[in-house]
């Protein structure tokens, strides 16, 4: 294929393009929220094919349309997710044989490789959602699937730790970390990857009825979530020191909001573990406790969203990197995760917080007013993903300017 007909992503590949796969996978989760909170699922903590079918056949046109939109959205973005993941794996294989791959090693940009285990962990989560929604009778054999899921997430987690160990081994053993170039939250990507593994490992604790599976799930999830929190704190402190001295790297400005998805996955992991502790080990927590916890998480996310938007506007990020005649940066896909994560957190806050405590009635006017921001964010992220895919993967005889991603 000649260079003139290659997409921007093919001409200037970066491991950060795994974030394109991650963003599509995140949108699968946003559509699953419809089924999770709007379709009754007695007998299990998540809706399954039978619940969805029963609901769709007993509802009016509005209820049926909701189910149709949710299932079509899940199917479409799941295909996009896996298609992007496979494309990235192929590109990464070629990338590793190039000088560009050698150039990122020994620099701060080495953390880009953590986008691979992050996308792989999302792939397992998306696969589980597809099974719940489209496979009849899955719940009857789900206890046999949980150990396999744990093994898969542990394997991805070990891979992530190995990549992290190589990076930390070099930095802490030999030095060479460029603090001046650390003027963004790009180094929080490893924490995000570990948190994604942690939330996946927490899923069996929320859904299994087998004590040893719940216990194993809680222990392993706690390990990865704890590691993610520690790395987040350390990386944020180092990054803030650099940013107040040198300003924020314009291309990496979207990373200022990476705290939002980290908080969402940690929050969901904690709720999953608390559910397992309640149902299996008789550890009780009330709706008020969950409401206050989610409110704290949401407050942190809103603050970082305001900070990120303020910096993006000041640096004219949209005009520079999101316009048709602007530059192309693989890091632009980092904008998708915060919007998706905030949408998901809002669904949990409304349903597990406001509704569960009795502050608002489910499906009342106040309910839809509170849910509207989640739906608006989801729609905005769908448009953003489609726009970015057009800009980065569309073929053009006149390639746009690209910049090396941090």
JSON list of N, CA and C in Angstrom, two decimals, residues 13 15 18 85-98 101 113 116:
[
{"chain": "A", "resi": 13, "resn": "UNK", "atom": "N", "xyz": [2.03, 5.22, 13.35]},
{"chain": "A", "resi": 13, "resn": "UNK", "atom": "CA", "xyz": [1.44, 4.40, 14.40]},
{"chain": "A", "resi": 13, "resn": "UNK", "atom": "C", "xyz": [2.07, 4.70, 15.76]},
{"chain": "A", "resi": 15, "resn": "UNK", "atom": "N", "xyz": [1.45, 3.16, 20.05]},
{"chain": "A", "resi": 15, "resn": "UNK", "atom": "CA", "xyz": [0.67, 2.28, 20.93]},
{"chain": "A", "resi": 15, "resn": "UNK", "atom": "C", "xyz": [-0.54, 2.95, 21.56]},
{"chain": "A", "resi": 18, "resn": "UNK", "atom": "N", "xyz": [-4.24, 2.02, 20.87]},
{"chain": "A", "resi": 18, "resn": "UNK", "atom": "CA", "xyz": [-5.03, 1.05, 21.62]},
{"chain": "A", "resi": 18, "resn": "UNK", "atom": "C", "xyz": [-6.16, 1.75, 22.36]},
{"chain": "A", "resi": 85, "resn": "UNK", "atom": "N", "xyz": [-8.86, -3.55, 18.13]},
{"chain": "A", "resi": 85, "resn": "UNK", "atom": "CA", "xyz": [-7.86, -4.29, 18.92]},
{"chain": "A", "resi": 85, "resn": "UNK", "atom": "C", "xyz": [-7.00, -5.16, 18.02]},
{"chain": "A", "resi": 86, "resn": "UNK", "atom": "N", "xyz": [-7.63, -5.89, 17.10]},
{"chain": "A", "resi": 86, "resn": "UNK", "atom": "CA", "xyz": [-6.88, -6.75, 16.19]},
{"chain": "A", "resi": 86, "resn": "UNK", "atom": "C", "xyz": [-5.97, -5.93, 15.29]},
{"chain": "A", "resi": 87, "resn": "UNK", "atom": "N", "xyz": [-6.50, -4.80, 14.80]},
{"chain": "A", "resi": 87, "resn": "UNK", "atom": "CA", "xyz": [-5.68, -3.91, 13.96]},
{"chain": "A", "resi": 87, "resn": "UNK", "atom": "C", "xyz": [-4.46, -3.42, 14.74]},
{"chain": "A", "resi": 88, "resn": "UNK", "atom": "N", "xyz": [-4.66, -3.02, 15.98]},
{"chain": "A", "resi": 88, "resn": "UNK", "atom": "CA", "xyz": [-3.56, -2.53, 16.80]},
{"chain": "A", "resi": 88, "resn": "UNK", "atom": "C", "xyz": [-2.51, -3.61, 17.06]},
{"chain": "A", "resi": 89, "resn": "UNK", "atom": "N", "xyz": [-2.97, -4.84, 17.32]},
{"chain": "A", "resi": 89, "resn": "UNK", "atom": "CA", "xyz": [-2.02, -5.92, 17.57]},
{"chain": "A", "resi": 89, "resn": "UNK", "atom": "C", "xyz": [-1.15, -6.18, 16.34]},
{"chain": "A", "resi": 90, "resn": "UNK", "atom": "N", "xyz": [-1.76, -6.11, 15.17]},
{"chain": "A", "resi": 90, "resn": "UNK", "atom": "CA", "xyz": [-1.00, -6.28, 13.94]},
{"chain": "A", "resi": 90, "resn": "UNK", "atom": "C", "xyz": [-0.02, -5.13, 13.72]},
{"chain": "A", "resi": 91, "resn": "UNK", "atom": "N", "xyz": [-0.48, -3.92, 13.95]},
{"chain": "A", "resi": 91, "resn": "UNK", "atom": "CA", "xyz": [0.39, -2.75, 13.78]},
{"chain": "A", "resi": 91, "resn": "UNK", "atom": "C", "xyz": [1.52, -2.76, 14.79]},
{"chain": "A", "resi": 92, "resn": "UNK", "atom": "N", "xyz": [1.21, -3.20, 16.02]},
{"chain": "A", "resi": 92, "resn": "UNK", "atom": "CA", "xyz": [2.24, -3.22, 17.05]},
{"chain": "A", "resi": 92, "resn": "UNK", "atom": "C", "xyz": [3.34, -4.22, 16.70]},
{"chain": "A", "resi": 93, "resn": "UNK", "atom": "N", "xyz": [2.96, -5.32, 16.09]},
{"chain": "A", "resi": 93, "resn": "UNK", "atom": "CA", "xyz": [3.95, -6.31, 15.67]},
{"chain": "A", "resi": 93, "resn": "UNK", "atom": "C", "xyz": [4.95, -5.71, 14.70]},
{"chain": "A", "resi": 94, "resn": "UNK", "atom": "N", "xyz": [4.46, -4.93, 13.75]},
{"chain": "A", "resi": 94, "resn": "UNK", "atom": "CA", "xyz": [5.35, -4.26, 12.80]},
{"chain": "A", "resi": 94, "resn": "UNK", "atom": "C", "xyz": [6.10, -3.12, 13.47]},
{"chain": "A", "resi": 95, "resn": "UNK", "atom": "N", "xyz": [5.41, -2.43, 14.38]},
{"chain": "A", "resi": 95, "resn": "UNK", "atom": "CA", "xyz": [6.01, -1.29, 15.08]},
{"chain": "A", "resi": 95, "resn": "UNK", "atom": "C", "xyz": [7.23, -1.72, 15.89]},
{"chain": "A", "resi": 96, "resn": "UNK", "atom": "N", "xyz": [7.16, -2.91, 16.49]},
{"chain": "A", "resi": 96, "resn": "UNK", "atom": "CA", "xyz": [8.26, -3.39, 17.33]},
{"chain": "A", "resi": 96, "resn": "UNK", "atom": "C", "xyz": [9.52, -3.65, 16.51]},
{"chain": "A", "resi": 97, "resn": "UNK", "atom": "N", "xyz": [9.37, -3.82, 15.21]},
{"chain": "A", "resi": 97, "resn": "UNK", "atom": "CA", "xyz": [10.53, -4.06, 14.36]},
{"chain": "A", "resi": 97, "resn": "UNK", "atom": "C", "xyz": [11.11, -2.78, 13.79]},
{"chain": "A", "resi": 98, "resn": "UNK", "atom": "N", "xyz": [10.49, -1.66, 14.14]},
{"chain": "A", "resi": 98, "resn": "UNK", "atom": "CA", "xyz": [10.92, -0.38, 13.59]},
{"chain": "A", "resi": 98, "resn": "UNK", "atom": "C", "xyz": [11.77, 0.40, 14.57]},
{"chain": "A", "resi": 101, "resn": "UNK", "atom": "N", "xyz": [9.89, 2.13, 17.59]},
{"chain": "A", "resi": 101, "resn": "UNK", "atom": "CA", "xyz": [9.70, 1.39, 18.84]},
{"chain": "A", "resi": 101, "resn": "UNK", "atom": "C", "xyz": [10.92, 1.54, 19.74]},
{"chain": "A", "resi": 113, "resn": "UNK", "atom": "N", "xyz": [3.13, 1.84, 26.22]},
{"chain": "A", "resi": 113, "resn": "UNK", "atom": "CA", "xyz": [2.90, 0.40, 26.04]},
{"chain": "A", "resi": 113, "resn": "UNK", "atom": "C", "xyz": [1.86, -0.14, 27.01]},
{"chain": "A", "resi": 116, "resn": "UNK", "atom": "N", "xyz": [-1.69, -1.36, 25.93]},
{"chain": "A", "resi": 116, "resn": "UNK", "atom": "CA", "xyz": [-1.99, -2.70, 25.45]},
{"chain": "A", "resi": 116, "resn": "UNK", "atom": "C", "xyz": [-2.72, -3.54, 26.51]}
]
